[in-house]
Amino acid sequence: MATPMKSMETPTELYDDERTALTKEAFKRAFLDNLLYVQGKFPALASQNDYYQALAYAVRDRLLQRWISTAAAYTKQGSRTVAYFSAEFLMGPHLGNNLINLGIYEQVREAISELGLDFDTLLRQEDEPGLGNGGLGRLAACFIDSMATLEIPSLGYGIRYEFGIFHQEIVDGWQTERTDKWLRFGNPWEILRPEWAVEVKLGGHTEQYRDEQERLRIRWVPGKVVVGVPYDTPILGFRNNTANTLRLWKAEAPESFDFSTFNRGDYGGAVRQKVWSETLSKVLYPNDEQIQGKTLRLEQQYFFVSASLQDMMRIMRVQKLPLERFHEKFAVQLNDTHPAIAVAELMRLLVDDHVMPWEQAWDITCKTFAYTNHTLLPEALECWPLELFKSVLPRHLDLIYEINVRFLDEVRIRFYGDEARLARLSLIDEHGERYVRMAHLACVGSHTINGVAELHSELLKQDVLRDFYELWPHKFGNKTNGVTPRRWMALSNPRLSDLISEAIGDSWLKNLDELQKLEPFAQDAAFRQRWREIKLANKVDFAAFVKERNGINIDPASLFDVQVKRIHEYKRQHLNILHVIALYHRLRSDPNADFQPRTFIFGGKAAPAYHMAKLIIKLINSVADVVDRDPAVKDRLKVVFLQNFNVSNGQRVYPAAELSEQISTAGKEASGTGNMKFSMNGALTIGTMDGANIEIRQEVGAENFFLFGLTAEQVAQTKGRGYRPLEHMTAELQEVISLINSGFFSRGDVQMFRALTDGLLWHDPYLVFADFESYSECQLQVSQAYRDVDHWTRMSILNSARSGKFSSDRTIREYCADIWRAPSVPVRLLSQEDVKV
Ligand code: NBG
């Protein structure tokens, strides 16, 4: 592997003492010290993981000074702080990224190899913290990276799941899940802060009482109490002195034993309480875009939200700020509705615990929160059955009723006599079984509501949140997603990053719009040649990785066509694989056909209970298997399913991709962020008019984008007319379906894929058939375009050059300006003198 960003090595001053100096000698010394004093090993006994840990601790020591300096600067300034509330943070490995941001990647690599160790092997030892499902969790990670880079005081608040997203293994073509034991060897990047632990109540009931001043108050008598213990991870800015904090909560029992129960001889009962408490932060729910109405999930959400709000109140106390100024001190962003219970919890803390008048508390609450919606899929909108909700959060249900009564009073006056509208807007769904609607709670309690791409934000206003839009149009806006170019270019694609820096200087990593300066280079034949060589080198690396993982050979000269993302019907991996089968059929029917060799690469996890998604994985693997064994298509067609797609594997695949598949049914993908990573790294997109694809196409130019399929409007019309998939059946599609149903890909088992093919023939809710022909044709254009090597390279360079908009720095600037009103606070490094005890 090449090393990231040779040109970027400009280590800024750090502590220049013997322990943390940046000289290679000091670093080696620290590394070997850690091996002995932290890991308790010496070289003859040390494993690669011991070396990784020793290295990670040496790096951590070198970033703590920034962390302390940042804390000091923020405390002194009393600055406004963004609190990003998210049930998921899909961080990916820390080591490489921290080295990039500190500007010491190359130096450390050299130090390690001078000690006779393989640096890349050590990097690979890190078990990535996979505390998220997909786009939503990874967005949170990109956002906190950008906030640190832009020097915005911020805290990420979430859950320290003991088990993150499951590890996917393919067995006989089927997905199987293994628990993700990412903490097994310890986590050198986090620091436990037991002194800031807080108690969180759950269950029980409420009662009225009079306090000493004879005021009537409400007391929540909980059924159980857990302790939230914070674990802090520093989040470095890129080449500045900022180190913000990601604070994740672990659930523990209040006492390690319930001694009264124990003394009665009920050892089992005593332990049960402890075990139950720890269950709370045990595991991430592995569903994206599908709610699971489980009590434990609601408890998790409330647990981290309550712990975080209490923590923020502690910070106010430390800084001697009155609670009346909570909204001035903190801007809270709700990452989807998962933390929406925060609206009711802040009200409870202010009204019940701090005896604040309702109106004032409500004013503070509404000025504190803003809500981001991430999906239009109805099955993902969180609703809690009333009884379940009451059993976990009895006090909050009362508060929600009160919020609702006051809210509906307002609506009644605005929309005189419109009873249907009242029912639609109510925080409580009263059709049949009653539910608490979390999106409604988020909308009512937030000053701003945003979607994550232009189209998505429009559809929110027209569709899912239409009534709220009609009520409060001023609350609505758009914030198109972005991704961090530090991880997704500098770290993962060092060759390309070095070439870019050589051509236009290296400030593009802080200001991605500067990539525009690459445009003239698209006309430069020598530059194009180097651009191609780099893509080829990345493909060769990736082919070696596939060989090691899947045991198959793929040809780096073939077109690398990639679809990596969660497996979901709306994302239409089945559209892709049906097209692959069509190509296979063409090749078998006409062996001498003129054919552009292609390697189709798939990757992604299916929610464990999502049978159709798992069947799609099985079909992809079955096709891969047949194609691989068939000499008739050898060297022309290959299909690869990459196991366990995660951040680390993403870092390998984006740089090697040439075609990016963004083929969701229009109107279904809120934004997409993988689409941006591909484009930055010079892949061309084949895609529908959906999510951020539309904006990517607008930026890179229609002539540098392969568009196909129905628009969101046409999708709606088609469905409105009563869609019948069979009307879109073509001769080729017929062959494809017959081949699957004949058992050709399932060793004669004609039943295996029936659920899939029948689903398409008779329902096809995501309009695979309606778009199939348009997709096939567009793929032909791709193949033709690929043959014009120079033209393709020009398009590739322009994709990268015009991807500046899709930096998460741009997104965060917009959030800061329009929603958070949080100014930046540059950090000055403290000297040793400043921190002397
Ligand atoms: C996802 C959307 C993506 C979007 C990410 C980040 C959920 C609920 N939503 O299109 O499907 O890019 O959020 O905004 O995971």
Coordinates of C-alpha atoms and ligand atoms in Angstrom, one line a residue, residues 84 88 133-140 143 287-290 335-336 338 372-377 380 451-453 456 479 481 566 570-571 668-676 691-692 815, ligand 1:
Y84 CA -25.1 15.9 18.2
E88 CA -25.4 5.5 15.9
N133 CA -26.0 0.4 10.5
G134 CA -25.2 2.5 7.5
G135 CA -25.6 6.0 6.0
L136 CA -27.2 7.6 9.1
G137 CA -24.4 6.4 11.5
R138 CA -21.6 7.1 9.1
L139 CA -23.0 10.6 8.5
A140 CA -22.8 11.3 12.2
F143 CA -20.2 15.4 10.8
N287 CA -32.1 -2.7 11.3
D288 CA -31.8 0.3 9.1
E289 CA -35.0 1.8 7.7
Q290 CA -37.2 -0.6 9.7
N335 CA -30.2 12.6 14.2
D336 CA -33.6 11.2 13.0
H338 CA -34.2 7.9 17.6
T372 CA -33.1 15.9 10.8
N373 CA -35.3 13.4 9.0
H374 CA -33.4 10.7 7.1
T375 CA -36.1 8.6 5.4
L376 CA -39.4 8.7 3.6
L377 CA -40.1 5.0 4.0
A380 CA -39.0 3.5 9.3
G451 CA -34.1 16.7 5.0
V452 CA -30.8 15.5 3.7
A453 CA -30.9 16.3 -0.1
H456 CA -35.9 14.5 -0.1
K479 CA -29.1 20.3 4.3
N481 CA -25.4 15.5 3.1
R566 CA -27.2 -2.0 2.9
Y570 CA -35.7 0.0 -2.5
K571 CA -32.0 0.1 -3.3
K668 CA -36.9 6.4 -2.0
E669 CA -33.3 7.1 -1.2
A670 CA -33.2 10.2 1.0
S671 CA -29.7 11.2 0.0
G672 CA -27.1 8.5 -0.2
T673 CA -23.5 9.2 0.8
G674 CA -21.7 6.3 -0.8
N675 CA -22.6 8.0 -4.1
M676 CA -20.4 11.0 -3.1
G691 CA -31.6 11.7 -3.4
A692 CA -28.2 13.4 -3.9
Y815 CA -25.9 23.7 9.7
Ligands
NBG1 C1 -30.4 7.0 5.6 C2 -30.9 7.2 4.1 C3 -29.7 7.6 3.2 C4 -29.0 8.8 3.8 C5 -28.6 8.6 5.2 C6 -27.9 9.7 5.9 C7 -31.6 6.0 7.4 C8 -32.8 5.9 8.2 N1 -31.5 6.8 6.4 O1 -30.2 7.9 2.0 O2 -31.4 6.0 3.7 O3 -27.9 9.2 3.0 O4 -29.7 8.2 6.0 O5 -28.7 10.9 5.8 O6 -30.6 5.2 7.7

